[in-house]
XYZ file of C-alpha atoms in Angstrom:
474
model
C 44.699 -1.175 -10.855
C 44.383 -0.843 -14.599
C 47.784 -2.091 -15.650
C 50.688 -4.381 -14.856
C 54.176 -2.899 -14.924
C 56.269 -6.049 -14.616
C 58.422 -6.943 -17.593
C 58.336 -10.681 -18.291
C 61.632 -12.559 -18.274
C 60.782 -14.131 -21.603
C 58.049 -13.736 -24.170
C 57.308 -16.902 -26.084
C 54.016 -16.219 -27.841
C 55.680 -16.823 -31.214
C 58.936 -18.501 -32.192
C 61.994 -16.796 -33.622
C 61.840 -19.038 -36.690
C 58.321 -17.838 -37.495
C 59.334 -14.208 -37.001
C 62.449 -14.689 -39.137
C 60.311 -15.988 -41.986
C 57.751 -13.221 -41.472
C 60.413 -10.508 -41.538
C 61.541 -11.636 -44.990
C 58.035 -11.022 -46.353
C 57.581 -7.385 -45.364
C 59.223 -4.040 -46.051
C 58.963 -2.791 -42.481
C 60.891 -3.791 -39.392
C 60.049 -6.456 -36.837
C 61.148 -5.495 -33.339
C 61.589 -8.167 -30.681
C 62.100 -7.687 -26.942
C 65.884 -7.802 -27.287
C 65.946 -5.129 -30.010
C 67.394 -1.808 -28.814
C 64.426 0.036 -30.379
C 61.781 -2.183 -28.791
C 61.265 -0.279 -25.534
C 60.784 3.042 -27.287
C 58.447 1.556 -29.893
C 56.140 -0.047 -27.336
C 55.595 3.244 -25.450
C 52.318 5.056 -25.930
C 50.937 8.388 -24.749
C 49.298 6.999 -21.614
C 52.115 5.857 -19.338
C 49.640 3.846 -17.273
C 49.973 1.075 -19.872
C 53.435 -0.462 -19.793
C 53.000 -3.624 -21.850
C 55.322 -6.014 -23.654
C 54.281 -7.376 -27.061
C 55.923 -10.541 -28.353
C 56.820 -8.507 -31.429
C 56.196 -5.071 -32.922
C 55.662 -4.815 -36.672
C 56.480 -1.360 -37.993
C 54.479 -1.456 -41.197
C 55.461 0.555 -44.254
C 52.476 -0.117 -46.503
C 49.181 -1.950 -46.834
C 50.902 -5.164 -47.898
C 52.804 -5.214 -44.603
C 49.535 -4.817 -42.708
C 47.947 -7.705 -44.616
C 50.953 -9.937 -43.939
C 50.885 -9.022 -40.239
C 47.168 -9.733 -39.938
C 47.632 -13.112 -41.633
C 50.512 -14.000 -39.306
C 48.477 -13.139 -36.216
C 45.427 -15.049 -37.412
C 47.388 -18.160 -38.391
C 49.195 -18.263 -35.032
C 46.236 -17.150 -32.917
C 48.023 -14.053 -31.620
C 46.376 -11.203 -29.753
C 46.638 -8.065 -31.916
C 46.907 -4.425 -30.948
C 46.927 -1.673 -33.560
C 48.834 1.552 -33.098
C 48.186 4.674 -35.114
C 49.135 7.710 -33.063
C 49.103 5.762 -29.786
C 47.174 8.591 -28.122
C 44.052 6.737 -26.979
C 43.444 7.021 -23.239
C 42.403 3.357 -22.926
C 45.837 2.125 -24.029
C 44.569 -0.266 -26.687
C 47.536 0.390 -28.977
C 49.805 -1.979 -27.080
C 49.343 -5.501 -25.701
C 51.172 -8.100 -23.641
C 52.578 -11.156 -25.473
C 50.743 -10.509 -28.739
C 51.545 -8.713 -31.988
C 51.585 -4.920 -32.017
C 50.839 -3.706 -35.552
C 52.471 -0.281 -35.597
C 51.235 2.075 -38.329
C 53.046 5.157 -37.054
C 55.558 5.195 -39.919
C 52.835 5.250 -42.578
C 52.646 9.043 -42.817
C 51.814 9.773 -46.443
C 49.523 12.731 -47.240
C 48.286 13.821 -50.654
C 46.154 16.951 -50.914
C 44.153 17.607 -54.081
C 43.223 21.296 -53.935
C 41.006 21.039 -57.025
C 38.714 18.336 -55.655
C 39.257 19.591 -52.095
C 40.161 16.158 -50.829
C 43.085 14.613 -48.983
C 44.284 11.012 -49.007
C 45.997 10.186 -45.718
C 47.785 7.179 -44.218
C 47.087 6.012 -40.647
C 50.335 7.181 -39.024
C 49.502 10.834 -39.636
C 48.659 13.085 -36.701
C 46.466 16.176 -36.766
C 49.376 18.574 -37.065
C 50.761 16.714 -40.084
C 47.465 17.046 -41.934
C 46.865 20.674 -40.953
C 50.296 21.716 -42.205
C 49.612 20.206 -45.619
C 46.012 21.322 -46.094
C 46.679 24.882 -44.951
C 49.153 25.319 -47.800
C 46.003 25.526 -49.942
C 43.815 27.402 -47.408
C 41.897 24.196 -46.732
C 41.131 22.081 -43.651
C 38.945 19.293 -42.377
C 37.521 19.242 -38.836
C 39.706 17.258 -36.459
C 40.589 17.584 -32.760
C 42.236 20.184 -30.554
C 45.667 18.642 -29.843
C 47.925 18.454 -32.889
C 49.803 15.358 -31.656
C 46.644 13.223 -31.655
C 46.606 10.388 -34.186
C 44.186 11.104 -37.002
C 43.188 7.457 -37.515
C 41.855 6.794 -34.032
C 40.235 10.208 -33.837
C 38.353 9.635 -37.095
C 37.259 6.087 -36.332
C 35.778 7.182 -32.998
C 33.999 10.222 -34.442
C 36.312 13.163 -33.849
C 35.453 16.722 -32.843
C 37.276 20.003 -32.372
C 37.335 23.672 -33.296
C 35.736 23.235 -36.724
C 33.059 20.716 -35.755
C 30.248 23.227 -35.328
C 30.988 24.543 -38.814
C 31.715 21.320 -40.712
C 30.626 18.338 -38.578
C 32.479 15.456 -36.954
C 35.734 14.240 -38.469
C 33.922 11.027 -39.402
C 31.276 13.063 -41.235
C 34.016 14.300 -43.540
C 35.434 10.880 -44.369
C 34.691 10.082 -48.015
C 36.265 6.648 -48.317
C 38.701 4.268 -46.677
C 40.881 1.287 -47.493
C 40.365 -1.427 -44.881
C 42.265 -4.636 -44.110
C 39.756 -7.060 -42.612
C 40.331 -9.960 -40.240
C 40.683 -12.492 -43.061
C 43.465 -10.441 -44.676
C 41.287 -8.993 -47.451
C 41.740 -5.406 -48.634
C 38.405 -3.721 -49.262
C 37.252 -0.232 -50.146
C 34.608 1.392 -47.996
C 32.514 4.340 -49.129
C 28.905 5.244 -49.806
C 29.213 3.237 -53.056
C 31.454 0.350 -51.973
C 30.752 -1.767 -48.886
C 28.457 0.942 -47.587
C 27.635 -1.078 -44.471
C 31.298 -1.189 -43.479
C 31.664 2.510 -44.263
C 28.751 3.226 -41.932
C 30.398 1.265 -39.133
C 33.955 2.586 -39.314
C 32.648 6.132 -38.935
C 32.346 5.977 -35.186
C 32.870 2.377 -34.066
C 36.639 2.481 -33.872
C 38.800 -0.340 -35.187
C 36.235 -3.064 -34.606
C 35.982 -4.157 -38.237
C 39.520 -3.922 -39.560
C 42.642 -1.799 -39.928
C 42.191 1.319 -42.032
C 45.308 1.876 -44.143
C 44.089 4.905 -46.094
C 41.583 7.671 -45.356
C 40.076 10.082 -47.896
C 38.743 13.320 -46.411
C 36.574 16.142 -47.665
C 38.351 19.495 -47.238
C 36.804 22.918 -46.682
C 37.990 26.476 -47.285
C 39.711 27.946 -44.236
C 41.912 31.026 -44.157
C 45.297 30.495 -42.588
C 44.511 33.112 -39.932
C 41.777 32.545 -37.373
C 40.785 34.477 -34.269
C 41.504 32.394 -31.228
C 42.979 32.063 -27.780
C 41.966 31.926 -24.133
C 40.225 34.120 -21.574
C 41.372 33.226 -18.056
C 39.268 33.950 -14.960
C 39.744 33.291 -11.239
C 38.178 30.071 -10.012
C 35.937 32.068 -7.692
C 34.060 33.303 -10.779
C 33.629 29.858 -12.351
C 29.913 29.541 -11.619
C 29.122 32.973 -13.040
C 31.368 32.335 -16.020
C 29.694 29.014 -16.826
C 26.257 30.578 -16.592
C 27.309 33.308 -18.977
C 28.966 30.753 -21.241
C 25.618 28.940 -21.389
C 23.894 32.130 -22.587
C 26.691 33.084 -24.953
C 26.921 29.712 -26.678
C 23.142 29.520 -27.142
C 23.438 32.280 -29.751
C 26.944 31.529 -31.052
C 27.371 31.182 -34.834
C 28.677 27.985 -36.352
C 32.030 29.608 -37.040
C 32.761 29.662 -33.316
C 34.259 26.628 -31.621
C 34.696 26.989 -27.876
C 35.245 25.184 -24.603
C 35.264 25.918 -20.898
C 38.258 24.546 -18.997
C 39.545 24.256 -15.432
C 43.190 23.545 -14.657
C 45.901 24.550 -12.208
C 47.428 27.888 -13.154
C 50.904 27.568 -14.662
C 53.679 29.928 -13.509
C 53.071 32.111 -16.577
C 54.241 35.743 -16.457
C 50.839 37.018 -17.624
C 49.113 35.499 -14.557
C 49.326 36.914 -11.008
C 51.725 34.971 -8.805
C 48.937 34.571 -6.250
C 47.106 32.087 -8.521
C 50.122 30.057 -9.642
C 49.517 26.391 -8.884
C 45.878 27.008 -7.954
C 42.726 26.184 -9.936
C 41.711 28.707 -12.565
C 39.002 28.598 -15.197
C 38.808 29.911 -18.700
C 37.185 29.821 -22.090
C 39.166 28.883 -25.183
C 37.796 29.973 -28.548
C 38.510 29.571 -32.232
C 36.525 31.669 -34.712
C 36.864 30.055 -38.144
C 35.651 32.971 -40.228
C 36.409 36.599 -40.987
C 38.577 37.971 -38.172
C 36.661 41.252 -37.961
C 33.382 39.352 -37.679
C 34.944 37.241 -34.984
C 35.999 40.311 -33.031
C 32.370 41.470 -32.948
C 31.066 38.042 -31.963
C 33.585 37.608 -29.153
C 33.462 41.123 -27.707
C 30.617 40.393 -25.237
C 32.533 37.373 -23.951
C 35.669 39.434 -23.537
C 33.717 42.160 -21.729
C 32.265 39.765 -19.176
C 33.718 40.125 -15.691
C 37.362 40.955 -15.082
C 39.534 38.233 -16.621
C 42.991 37.581 -15.271
C 44.240 37.455 -18.851
C 42.854 37.939 -22.346
C 45.041 36.050 -24.820
C 42.639 36.123 -27.769
C 43.975 37.419 -31.052
C 44.607 36.562 -34.709
C 46.841 33.533 -35.145
C 47.494 30.850 -37.703
C 45.126 27.901 -37.642
C 48.148 25.598 -37.308
C 49.195 27.515 -34.171
C 45.656 27.310 -32.821
C 45.650 23.546 -33.325
C 48.879 23.126 -31.338
C 47.977 25.594 -28.586
C 47.026 22.828 -26.122
C 49.790 20.352 -26.979
C 51.887 21.008 -23.884
C 48.990 20.432 -21.521
C 49.067 16.629 -21.511
C 52.375 15.297 -22.755
C 53.461 11.719 -23.400
C 54.248 9.227 -20.680
C 52.235 10.437 -17.688
C 49.446 8.521 -15.971
C 46.082 9.302 -17.577
C 42.548 8.325 -16.694
C 39.401 9.896 -18.083
C 35.627 9.820 -17.886
C 33.172 11.457 -20.243
C 29.504 12.347 -20.487
C 27.271 14.211 -22.897
C 25.098 16.932 -21.387
C 21.752 17.652 -23.062
C 21.791 21.152 -21.586
C 23.797 23.171 -19.100
C 21.462 23.729 -16.156
C 22.463 25.273 -12.831
C 22.735 21.876 -11.099
C 25.446 20.431 -13.362
C 27.223 23.787 -13.322
C 27.472 23.628 -9.544
C 28.651 20.021 -9.679
C 31.325 20.808 -12.262
C 32.596 23.786 -10.291
C 32.604 21.938 -6.941
C 34.683 19.020 -8.193
C 36.869 20.930 -10.643
C 37.956 23.250 -7.839
C 39.624 20.251 -6.148
C 41.967 19.201 -8.955
C 45.460 18.559 -7.630
C 47.669 17.873 -10.651
C 49.041 20.368 -13.180
C 48.351 17.814 -15.922
C 44.619 17.526 -15.175
C 42.034 19.263 -17.364
C 38.273 19.455 -16.885
C 36.838 20.397 -20.257
C 33.297 21.263 -21.331
C 33.018 21.690 -25.101
C 30.031 22.961 -27.053
C 28.608 20.776 -29.808
C 25.621 21.515 -32.023
C 25.825 23.369 -35.309
C 26.798 21.296 -38.329
C 26.797 17.947 -36.503
C 23.014 18.129 -36.707
C 23.054 18.491 -40.482
C 23.436 14.702 -40.570
C 20.762 12.325 -39.355
C 21.539 10.289 -36.251
C 21.527 7.040 -38.228
C 23.791 8.284 -41.047
C 26.905 6.840 -39.356
C 27.893 4.970 -36.219
C 29.064 8.183 -34.518
C 26.275 9.137 -32.152
C 24.559 11.617 -29.850
C 24.264 14.485 -32.302
C 21.586 16.075 -30.144
C 23.924 16.702 -27.178
C 24.670 20.350 -26.455
C 27.966 19.758 -24.648
C 30.498 17.026 -23.992
C 32.203 16.942 -20.599
C 35.660 15.367 -20.458
C 37.358 14.667 -17.151
C 40.923 14.355 -18.424
C 42.892 13.516 -15.321
C 46.663 13.202 -15.543
C 49.455 12.872 -13.003
C 53.109 11.853 -12.867
C 53.567 9.468 -9.942
C 52.147 5.923 -10.314
C 51.904 5.792 -6.531
C 49.095 8.333 -6.840
C 47.013 6.128 -9.153
C 44.398 5.022 -6.655
C 43.659 8.519 -5.349
C 43.496 10.162 -8.756
C 41.355 7.440 -10.300
C 38.932 7.624 -7.382
C 38.672 11.421 -7.737
C 37.771 11.003 -11.401
C 35.176 8.336 -10.668
C 33.603 10.391 -7.875
C 33.340 13.415 -10.175
C 31.836 11.252 -12.912
C 29.298 9.706 -10.539
C 28.196 13.140 -9.380
C 27.647 14.491 -12.898
C 25.839 11.469 -14.344
C 22.342 12.391 -13.091
C 22.465 15.456 -15.370
C 23.874 13.664 -18.410
C 22.444 11.728 -21.319
C 22.803 7.953 -21.315
C 25.534 8.222 -23.931
C 29.307 8.455 -24.017
C 32.019 9.509 -26.454
C 33.837 6.327 -27.414
C 37.293 7.922 -27.787
C 37.222 9.128 -24.173
C 36.224 5.799 -22.608
C 38.830 4.337 -20.270
C 40.075 0.756 -20.249
C 37.826 -0.268 -17.343
C 34.528 0.685 -18.968
C 32.041 -2.165 -19.125
C 30.083 -3.369 -22.120
C 27.106 -1.281 -21.024
C 29.158 1.860 -21.584
C 30.159 0.721 -25.061
C 26.508 0.092 -25.854
C 25.638 3.524 -24.455
C 28.143 5.123 -26.797
C 25.881 4.135 -29.701
C 22.412 3.437 -28.313
C 20.538 0.167 -28.621
C 19.476 0.444 -32.268
C 22.936 1.297 -33.541
C 24.590 -1.241 -31.275
C 22.461 -4.044 -32.705
C 23.442 -2.960 -36.213
C 27.103 -2.848 -35.207
C 26.905 -6.386 -33.828
C 25.547 -7.540 -37.199
C 28.508 -5.859 -38.908
C 30.896 -7.497 -36.471
C 29.338 -10.874 -37.277
C 29.950 -10.210 -40.965
C 33.443 -8.703 -40.955
C 35.019 -10.078 -37.770
C 33.004 -13.028 -36.412
C 35.908 -14.349 -34.295
C 36.518 -10.944 -32.660
C 40.052 -10.898 -34.018
C 40.059 -7.119 -33.534
C 39.104 -6.942 -29.876
C 41.591 -4.518 -28.328
C 39.244 -1.555 -28.714
C 35.971 -0.390 -27.216
C 34.710 -3.719 -28.338
C 31.599 -4.599 -30.269
C 31.257 -8.302 -29.458
C 30.000 -10.606 -32.193
C 26.960 -12.725 -31.438
C 27.995 -15.714 -33.578
């Protein structure tokens, strides 16, 4: 089992007197286990993690974060940091320690003249998209609008615009970081460049980012996007064609192949409802007429059960998948990068994906390439720019009694696909039970050694350890 779901009778990691004094020093709220808002505040997206912090600090500004970090350090408290709370590994919440909750820090300032945005860590993707699209601008983020922007960025971040503009981390210009000793430092190519290198891909290992500055790019409010749905019996043929189609796809096209159970949607035949189906989801971030020409061969392939591709707002495209994996269910994932999509991994993907049993489960294969290769591999901690595809086994279910079976299915699938994968992993998709070898594999040996040196410098006591942890060597 990955979690413990037993509420303690008492939590005594820190005294009421200390918390009373602490509360007087900050603008935000301090929630304790007897507070009526406590249970709601400790919940995160992945319901598999049902933990009970000694206190939850709902920070309002950077000063609150500094004060919270100092409190935790002085009293030797375990710290978890919550941005959007969407990470599959559940690191945003802890038992008995201090949960530093940044979700109320939601400020966004867009400068359309410099094409930049300054963003606080409680912002999710939808918040940012709504603001930047007012000026026909965007930065590449993910594909679910409810995802927290902070965690996405710090782990790398990819989505519909990645092939055109790079990883989310590639578009980070600067950051304000609270380090383990309570200092507030600026990180950019000019200031603390070593720290800036590390936070772009190595998660929250070196501090708490309280402000992000992003580069924005021109993007019309209307994109061409949607989904082509095919019967599962055609999945092998569809994946083979997808391999050929993506090999010549322009950078404007973001796409993924997906398998899920068919919802009871009126545009799908009743005969497939509740059964596995496959499809390709696309977003063409360019001229709509050009996109129509690019996508026509894909739309002409085979006999899809439904063609739901059409012009839509980018904001709508970004929220298209939101209802697929909602808050509070049990989630467990595995991930691998594929250097190429040969027939053998195609057959493996199809064989296992055809056995999914939960309507919340998604098997996703997303194309990379394009602009991510405009940066050198060593330009930032985010890694594996040479991978052609990333495979995400995003398994979700509702009944905790089904944990063992669903987790084993995911692990079996992952084991079967690994012979065709690179040795790497995407850090934001790693589950809580991944070993240190998987964390190292997320970066490769050379980068990992550099990250350890950074950890020694900025967090030698491993104060920030509830993450995909880079362990200090000192």
